[in-house]
Coordinates of C-alpha atoms in Angstrom, one line a residue:
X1 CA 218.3 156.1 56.7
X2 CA 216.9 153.2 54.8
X3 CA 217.8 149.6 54.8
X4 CA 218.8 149.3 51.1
X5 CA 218.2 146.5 48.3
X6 CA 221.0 147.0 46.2
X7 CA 224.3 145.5 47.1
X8 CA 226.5 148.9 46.6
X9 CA 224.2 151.0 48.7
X10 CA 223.7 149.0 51.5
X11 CA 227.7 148.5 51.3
X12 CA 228.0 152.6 51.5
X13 CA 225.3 152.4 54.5
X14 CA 227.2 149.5 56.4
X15 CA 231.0 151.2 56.0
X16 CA 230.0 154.9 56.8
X17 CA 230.4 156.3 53.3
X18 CA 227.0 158.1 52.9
X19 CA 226.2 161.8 53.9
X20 CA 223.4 162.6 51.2
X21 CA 221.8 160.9 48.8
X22 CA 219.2 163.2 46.6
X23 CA 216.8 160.3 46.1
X24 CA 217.4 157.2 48.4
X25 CA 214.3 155.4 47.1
X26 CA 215.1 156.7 43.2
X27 CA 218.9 155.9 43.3
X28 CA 218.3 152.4 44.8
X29 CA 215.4 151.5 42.6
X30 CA 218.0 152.4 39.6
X31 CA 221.2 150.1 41.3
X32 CA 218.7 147.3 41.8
X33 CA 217.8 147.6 38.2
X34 CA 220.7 148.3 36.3
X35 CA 224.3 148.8 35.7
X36 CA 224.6 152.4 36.5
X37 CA 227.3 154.5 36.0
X38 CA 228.8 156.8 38.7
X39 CA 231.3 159.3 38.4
X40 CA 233.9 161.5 41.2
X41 CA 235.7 164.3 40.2
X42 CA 239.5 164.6 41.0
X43 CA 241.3 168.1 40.1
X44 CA 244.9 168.0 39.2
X45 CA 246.5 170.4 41.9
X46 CA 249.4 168.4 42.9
X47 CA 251.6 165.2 41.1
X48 CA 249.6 163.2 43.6
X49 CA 246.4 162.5 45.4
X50 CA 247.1 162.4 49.3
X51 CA 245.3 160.1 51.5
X52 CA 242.2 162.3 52.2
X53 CA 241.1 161.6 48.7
X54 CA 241.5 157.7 49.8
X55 CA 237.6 157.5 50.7
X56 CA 236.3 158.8 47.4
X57 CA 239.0 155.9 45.7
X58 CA 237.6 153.6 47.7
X59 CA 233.8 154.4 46.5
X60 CA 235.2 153.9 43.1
X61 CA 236.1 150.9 44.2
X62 CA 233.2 149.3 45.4
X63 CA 231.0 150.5 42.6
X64 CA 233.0 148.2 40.3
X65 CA 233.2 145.1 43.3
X66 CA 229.5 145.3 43.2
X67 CA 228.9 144.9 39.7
X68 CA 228.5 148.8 38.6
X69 CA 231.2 151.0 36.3
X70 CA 232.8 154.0 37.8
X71 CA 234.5 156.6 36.1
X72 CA 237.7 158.8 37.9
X73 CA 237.3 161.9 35.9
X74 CA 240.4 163.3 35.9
X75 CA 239.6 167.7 35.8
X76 CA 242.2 168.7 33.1
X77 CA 239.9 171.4 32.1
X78 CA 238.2 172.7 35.9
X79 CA 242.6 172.5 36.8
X80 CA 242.6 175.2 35.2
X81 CA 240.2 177.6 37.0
X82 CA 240.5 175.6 40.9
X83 CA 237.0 174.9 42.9
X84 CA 236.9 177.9 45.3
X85 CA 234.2 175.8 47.6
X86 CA 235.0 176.5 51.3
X87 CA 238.6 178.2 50.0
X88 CA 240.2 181.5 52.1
X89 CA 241.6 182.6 48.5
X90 CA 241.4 181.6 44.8
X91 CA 244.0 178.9 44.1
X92 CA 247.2 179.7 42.4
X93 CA 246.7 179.2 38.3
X94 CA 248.4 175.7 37.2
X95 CA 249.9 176.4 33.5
X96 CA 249.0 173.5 31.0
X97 CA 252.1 171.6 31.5
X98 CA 251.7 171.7 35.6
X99 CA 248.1 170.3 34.6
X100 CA 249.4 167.6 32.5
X101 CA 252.2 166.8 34.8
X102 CA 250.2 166.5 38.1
X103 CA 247.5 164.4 35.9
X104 CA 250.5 161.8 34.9
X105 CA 251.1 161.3 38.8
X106 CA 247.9 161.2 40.2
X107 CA 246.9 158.1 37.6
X108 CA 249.3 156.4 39.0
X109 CA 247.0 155.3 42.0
X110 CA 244.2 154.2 40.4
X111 CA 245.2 151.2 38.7
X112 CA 245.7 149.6 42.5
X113 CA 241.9 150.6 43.0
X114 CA 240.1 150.1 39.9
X115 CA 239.8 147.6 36.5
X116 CA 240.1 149.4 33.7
X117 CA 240.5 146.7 31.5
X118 CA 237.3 146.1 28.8
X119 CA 235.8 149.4 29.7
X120 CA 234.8 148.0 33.3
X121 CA 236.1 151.3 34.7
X122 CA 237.0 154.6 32.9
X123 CA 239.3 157.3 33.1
X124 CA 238.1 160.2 31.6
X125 CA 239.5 164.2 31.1
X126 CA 236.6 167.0 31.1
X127 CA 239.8 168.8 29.4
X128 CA 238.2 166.8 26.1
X129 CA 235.8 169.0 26.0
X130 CA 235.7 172.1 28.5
X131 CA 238.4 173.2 26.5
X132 CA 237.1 174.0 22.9
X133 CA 234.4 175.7 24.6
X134 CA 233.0 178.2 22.2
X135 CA 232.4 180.9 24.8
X136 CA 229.3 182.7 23.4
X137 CA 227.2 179.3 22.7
X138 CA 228.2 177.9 26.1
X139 CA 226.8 181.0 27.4
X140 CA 223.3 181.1 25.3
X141 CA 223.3 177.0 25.9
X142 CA 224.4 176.0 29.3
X143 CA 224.6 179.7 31.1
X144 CA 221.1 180.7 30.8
X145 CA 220.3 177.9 33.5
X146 CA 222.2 179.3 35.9
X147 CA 220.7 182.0 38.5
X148 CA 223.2 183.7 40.2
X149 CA 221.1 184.2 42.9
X150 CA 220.9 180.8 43.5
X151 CA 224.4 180.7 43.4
X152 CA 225.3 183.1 46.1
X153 CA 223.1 181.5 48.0
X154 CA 225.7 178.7 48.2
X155 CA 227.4 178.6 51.6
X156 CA 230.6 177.9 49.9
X157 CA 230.3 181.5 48.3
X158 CA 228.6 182.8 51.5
X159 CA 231.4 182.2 53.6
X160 CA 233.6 183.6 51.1
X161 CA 231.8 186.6 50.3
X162 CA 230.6 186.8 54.8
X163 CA 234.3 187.4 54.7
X164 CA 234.7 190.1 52.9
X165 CA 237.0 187.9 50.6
X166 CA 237.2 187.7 46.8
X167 CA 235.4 185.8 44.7
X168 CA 236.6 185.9 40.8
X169 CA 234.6 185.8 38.2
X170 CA 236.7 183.1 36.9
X171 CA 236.3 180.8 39.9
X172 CA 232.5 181.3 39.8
X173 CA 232.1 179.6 36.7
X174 CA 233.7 176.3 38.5
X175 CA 230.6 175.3 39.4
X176 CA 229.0 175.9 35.9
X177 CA 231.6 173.7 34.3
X178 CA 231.2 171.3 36.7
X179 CA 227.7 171.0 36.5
X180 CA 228.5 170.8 33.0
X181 CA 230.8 168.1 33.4
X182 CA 227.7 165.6 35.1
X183 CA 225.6 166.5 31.8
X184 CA 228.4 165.7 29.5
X185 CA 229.2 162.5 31.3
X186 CA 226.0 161.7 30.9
X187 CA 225.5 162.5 27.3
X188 CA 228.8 160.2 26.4
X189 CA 228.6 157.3 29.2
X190 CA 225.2 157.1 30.6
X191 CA 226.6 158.3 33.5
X192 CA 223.3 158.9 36.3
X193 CA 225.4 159.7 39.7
X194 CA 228.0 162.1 41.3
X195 CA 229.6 161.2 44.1
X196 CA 232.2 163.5 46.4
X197 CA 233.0 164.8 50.0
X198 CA 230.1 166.7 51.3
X199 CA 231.6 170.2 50.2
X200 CA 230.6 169.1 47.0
X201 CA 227.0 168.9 47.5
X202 CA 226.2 172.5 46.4
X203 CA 228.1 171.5 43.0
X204 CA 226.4 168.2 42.5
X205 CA 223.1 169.6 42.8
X206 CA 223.8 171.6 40.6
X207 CA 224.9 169.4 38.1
X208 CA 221.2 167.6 38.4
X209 CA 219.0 170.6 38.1
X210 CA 221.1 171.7 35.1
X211 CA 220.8 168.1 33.7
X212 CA 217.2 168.3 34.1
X213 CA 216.8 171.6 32.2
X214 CA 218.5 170.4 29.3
X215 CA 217.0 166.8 29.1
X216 CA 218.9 164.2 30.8
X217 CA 217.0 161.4 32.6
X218 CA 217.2 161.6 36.7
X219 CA 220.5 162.5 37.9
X220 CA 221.7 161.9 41.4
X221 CA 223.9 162.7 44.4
X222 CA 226.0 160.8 47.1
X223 CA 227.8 162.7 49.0
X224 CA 230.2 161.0 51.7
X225 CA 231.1 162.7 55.3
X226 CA 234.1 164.8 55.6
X227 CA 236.5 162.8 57.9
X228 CA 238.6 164.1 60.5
X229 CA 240.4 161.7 63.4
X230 CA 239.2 161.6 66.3
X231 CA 241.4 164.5 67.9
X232 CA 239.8 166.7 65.1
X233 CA 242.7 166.6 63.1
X234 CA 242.4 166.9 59.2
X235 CA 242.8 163.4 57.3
X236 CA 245.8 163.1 55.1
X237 CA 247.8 165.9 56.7
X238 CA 250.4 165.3 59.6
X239 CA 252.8 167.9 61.1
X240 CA 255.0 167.2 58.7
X241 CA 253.2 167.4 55.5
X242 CA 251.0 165.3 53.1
X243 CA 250.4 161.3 53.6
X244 CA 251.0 161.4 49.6
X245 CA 249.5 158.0 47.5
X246 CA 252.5 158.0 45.3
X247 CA 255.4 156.6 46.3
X248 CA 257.8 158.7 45.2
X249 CA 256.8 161.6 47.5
X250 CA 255.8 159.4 50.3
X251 CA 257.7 155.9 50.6
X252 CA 255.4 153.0 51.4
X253 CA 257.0 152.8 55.1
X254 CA 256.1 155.9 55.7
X255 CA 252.5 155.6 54.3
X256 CA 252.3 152.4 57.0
X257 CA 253.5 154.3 59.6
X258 CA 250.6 156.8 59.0
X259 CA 247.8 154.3 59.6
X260 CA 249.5 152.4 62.2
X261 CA 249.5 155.2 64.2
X262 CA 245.9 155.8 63.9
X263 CA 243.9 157.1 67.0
X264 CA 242.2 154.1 69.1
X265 CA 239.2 155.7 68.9
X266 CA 239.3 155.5 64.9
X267 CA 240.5 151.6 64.4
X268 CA 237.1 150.8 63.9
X269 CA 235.4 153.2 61.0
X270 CA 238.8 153.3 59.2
X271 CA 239.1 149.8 58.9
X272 CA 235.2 150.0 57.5
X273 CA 236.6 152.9 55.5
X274 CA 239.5 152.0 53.7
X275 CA 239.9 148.1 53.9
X276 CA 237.8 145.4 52.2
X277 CA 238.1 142.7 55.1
X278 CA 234.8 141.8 56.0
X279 CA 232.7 143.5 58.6
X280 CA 232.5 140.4 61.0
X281 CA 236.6 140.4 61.3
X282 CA 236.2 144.2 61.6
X283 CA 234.1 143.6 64.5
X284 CA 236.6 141.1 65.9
X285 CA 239.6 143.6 65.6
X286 CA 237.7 146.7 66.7
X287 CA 237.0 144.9 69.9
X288 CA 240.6 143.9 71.3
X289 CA 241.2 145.7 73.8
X290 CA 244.2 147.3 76.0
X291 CA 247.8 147.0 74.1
X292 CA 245.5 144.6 71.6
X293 CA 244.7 147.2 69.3
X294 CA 247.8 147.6 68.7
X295 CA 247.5 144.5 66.5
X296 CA 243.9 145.8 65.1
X297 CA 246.2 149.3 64.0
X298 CA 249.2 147.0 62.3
X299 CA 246.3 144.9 60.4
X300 CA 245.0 148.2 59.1
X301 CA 247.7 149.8 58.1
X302 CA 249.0 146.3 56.4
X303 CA 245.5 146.3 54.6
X304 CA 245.5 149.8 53.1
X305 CA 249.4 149.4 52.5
X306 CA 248.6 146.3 50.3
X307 CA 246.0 148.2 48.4
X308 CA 248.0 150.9 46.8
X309 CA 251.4 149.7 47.2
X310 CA 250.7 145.7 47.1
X311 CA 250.8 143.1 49.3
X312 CA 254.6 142.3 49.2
X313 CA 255.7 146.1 49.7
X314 CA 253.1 146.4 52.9
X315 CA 254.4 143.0 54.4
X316 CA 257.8 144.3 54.0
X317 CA 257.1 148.0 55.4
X318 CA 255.4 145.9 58.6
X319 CA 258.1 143.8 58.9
X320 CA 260.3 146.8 58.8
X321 CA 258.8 148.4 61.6
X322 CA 259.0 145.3 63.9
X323 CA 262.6 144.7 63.4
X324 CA 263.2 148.9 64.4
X325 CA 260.4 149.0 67.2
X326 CA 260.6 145.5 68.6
X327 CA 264.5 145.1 68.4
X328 CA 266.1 148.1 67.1
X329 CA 267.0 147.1 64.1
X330 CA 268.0 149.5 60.9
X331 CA 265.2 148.8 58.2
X332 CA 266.0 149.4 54.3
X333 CA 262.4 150.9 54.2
X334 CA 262.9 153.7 56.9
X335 CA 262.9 157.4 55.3
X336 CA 266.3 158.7 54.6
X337 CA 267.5 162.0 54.2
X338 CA 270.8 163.3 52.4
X339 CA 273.3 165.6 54.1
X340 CA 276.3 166.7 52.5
X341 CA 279.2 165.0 53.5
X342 CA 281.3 168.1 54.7
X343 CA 278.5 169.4 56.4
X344 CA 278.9 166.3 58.6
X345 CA 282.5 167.0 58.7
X346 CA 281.6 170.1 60.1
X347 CA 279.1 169.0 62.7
X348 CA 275.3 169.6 61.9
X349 CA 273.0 170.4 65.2
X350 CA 270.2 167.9 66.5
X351 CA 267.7 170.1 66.1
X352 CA 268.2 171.5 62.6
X353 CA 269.1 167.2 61.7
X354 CA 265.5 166.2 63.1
X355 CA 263.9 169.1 61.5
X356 CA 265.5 168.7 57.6
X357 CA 264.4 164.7 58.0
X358 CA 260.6 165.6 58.8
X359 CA 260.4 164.4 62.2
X360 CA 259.9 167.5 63.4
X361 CA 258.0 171.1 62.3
X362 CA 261.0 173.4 63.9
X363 CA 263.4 174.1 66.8
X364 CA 261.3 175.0 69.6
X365 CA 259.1 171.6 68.9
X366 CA 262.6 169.9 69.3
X367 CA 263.6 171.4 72.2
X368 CA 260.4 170.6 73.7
X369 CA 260.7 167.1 72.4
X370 CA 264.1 166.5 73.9
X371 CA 262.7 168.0 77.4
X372 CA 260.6 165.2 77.4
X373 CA 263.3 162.8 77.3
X374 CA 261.5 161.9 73.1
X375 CA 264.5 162.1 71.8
X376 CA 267.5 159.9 70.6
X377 CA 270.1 159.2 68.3
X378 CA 271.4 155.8 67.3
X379 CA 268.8 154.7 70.0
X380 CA 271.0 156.8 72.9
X381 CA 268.6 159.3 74.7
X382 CA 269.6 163.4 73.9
X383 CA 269.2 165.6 76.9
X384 CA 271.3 168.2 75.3
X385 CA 269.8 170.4 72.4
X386 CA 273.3 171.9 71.6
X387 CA 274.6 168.3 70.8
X388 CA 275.5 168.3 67.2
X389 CA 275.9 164.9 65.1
X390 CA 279.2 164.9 62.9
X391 CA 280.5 161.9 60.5
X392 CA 282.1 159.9 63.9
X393 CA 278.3 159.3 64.9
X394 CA 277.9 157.3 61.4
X395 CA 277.0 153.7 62.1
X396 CA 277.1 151.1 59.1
X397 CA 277.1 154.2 56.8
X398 CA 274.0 156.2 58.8
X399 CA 272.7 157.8 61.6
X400 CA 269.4 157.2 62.9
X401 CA 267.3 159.6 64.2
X402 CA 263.8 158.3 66.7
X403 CA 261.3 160.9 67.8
X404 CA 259.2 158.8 70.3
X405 CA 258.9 154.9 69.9
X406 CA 257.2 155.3 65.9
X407 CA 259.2 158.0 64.4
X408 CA 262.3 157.5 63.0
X409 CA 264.7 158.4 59.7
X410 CA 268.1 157.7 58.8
X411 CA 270.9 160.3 57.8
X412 CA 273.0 159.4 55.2
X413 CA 276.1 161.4 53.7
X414 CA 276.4 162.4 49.6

């Protein structure tokens, strides 16, 4: 790849945010020449964006830190269809209100990442005008470009269709309306890239052949690697669910906890990836070594903390986590979970109590758990997976329940 001119490419090249770029020469002539405009996609499937969405955020980001205006277009309209790139099935129909529910939550994040004061960054909704569509013009207009040929040929329909799975009508015109959304944003902002994970390619490219037949100027693509840890696991997703961005479905401690327990082998390119600390302390960190990194992992998952949840919340959730781990202390930030108060009367099992707080997927992953001597309660090891916790085991008003030296949760009574 190129050594780049402009100051936001050569950032993407230097933190390991490009995949594809449609025109490296064309798209850094046009940063080194102008304010440009860039533009990601987010679709409004849940009340919140979970941290695999954190890289494309963080492109956002930088496109404004390096003098450029990005726009998080928030799909109000495409919500209401679901992209079916690289999906088993179609997605499960959101009604309006779910749309405009989920869309309330996932702004929530945003205003950590990105200026949107004085029209420096946008916030846009392709619901303004996907939605009063007239159907027959659209079609003579904007679905005339469209070879459905080309379309199949798609590997994110191949795959689909190689497995004998359905493909509705209704999601394949996703990818016309999102095309349609990169012309659009173009017509009303100026806006000359696309940017998204590299299942998005197929889409984007689509979006700049479809600009081009209907006379935009040169539209491009950057498409940014699809990130899994180290051990192949998905980013975002734990055992336990989603590392959510808001913090009412995932509490700050929590969302530490995540990144501190990032992989060795991953210190490095997250820090790159999701912090802003310059790449000579990056350097520094990512080369402790032994029990050293520990202190690289704690820095990170400080950084990104501070980010979305700001810098008093993350200094608190570290602090949290050195009073429990380094001298078994009861932290206000630790994840609590509500049992009924007679059901503790009556006794509740270990295994069903680890599973109901989340530190654990189901019985037989306890059992195993407390085989390997992971488990205890009120920091006393459990040998016995018939033991069950009742109100006597309360202390100051909780129990508290560690899976291993980093996972831990409180029980309270209601």
């Amino acid at each position: 790849m190129s050594a780049f001119k402009s100051d936001f490419l050569r950032t993407m090249q230097e933190r390991g945010y490009i995949h594809q770029i449609s025109d490296e020469t064309g798209l850094d002539d046009l940063f080194a020449r102008e304010t440009v405009t860039a533009y990601i996609g987010f679709d409004a499937t849940a009340k919140s964006l979970h941290a695999g969405s954190l890289i494309q955020i963080m492109m956002l980001h930088w496109m404004q830190q390096t003098g450029h205006r990005p726009i998080a277009l928030m799909g109000g309209g495409t919500s209401m269809i679901g992209d079916p790139s690289f999906k088993d099935e179609a997605r499960k129909l959101l009604t309006p209100a779910d749309i405009d529910a989920n869309l309330a939550g996932i702004r929530q994040a945003f205003a950590q990442y990105l200026d949107f004061s004085g029209g420096e960054a946008l916030m846009v909704n392709n619901a303004d005008w996907l939605m009063d569509i007239n159907y027959v013009e659209f079609l003579r207009d904007v679905g005339r470009h469209f070879s459905v040929n080309r379309m199949l040929s798609f590997e994110s329909v191949k795959l689909r269709l190689d497995r004998e799975q359905s493909l509705s009508f209704l999601e394949f015109n996703y990818m016309i309306l999102q095309a349609y959304d990169f012309v659009e944003l173009n017509k009303r902002y100026g806006c000359r890239l696309q940017m998204g994970g590299s299942d998005q390619w197929g889409n984007i490219i689509n979006g700049i052949d479809l600009g081009h037949r209907m006379g935009c100027p040169q539209l491009f693509a950057l498409t940014s690697p699809l990130l899994t840890t180290s051990s192949g696991a998905k980013m975002g997703k734990t055992a336990t669910g989603a590392v959510w961005l808001n913090p009412d479905m995932l509490s700050p401690y929590e969302f530490w906890q995540y990144w501190r327990n990032t992989e060795d082998a991953d210190v490095e390119r997250f820090l790159k990836l999701y912090t802003t600390l310059p790449l000579d302390e990056i350097a520094r960190l990512a080369a402790l070594q032994g029990s050293e990194i520990n202190d690289a992992k704690k820095v990170l998952a400080t950084e990104i903390t501070a980010m979305l949840h700001g810098r008093r919340t993350a200094e608190d959730a570290a602090e949290t986590a050195r009073r429990t781990f380094e001298e078994g202390a009861l932290g206000d930030e630790l994840p609590t979970v509500a049992f009924p108060a007679n059901d503790l009367e009556a006794g509740i099992g270990v295994l069903s109590a680890f599973v109901q707080a989340g530190l654990a997927a189901s019985n037989g992953e306890m059992r195993r758990h407390i085989k390997g001597g992971a488990v205890r309660v009120n920091d006393s090891p459990v040998s016995d997976d018939r033991l069950v916790l009742t109100a006597a085991d309360l202390k100051d008003g909780v129990i508290k329940l560690s899976l291993g030296k980093k996972k831990h949760a409180l029980v309270r009574p209601e």
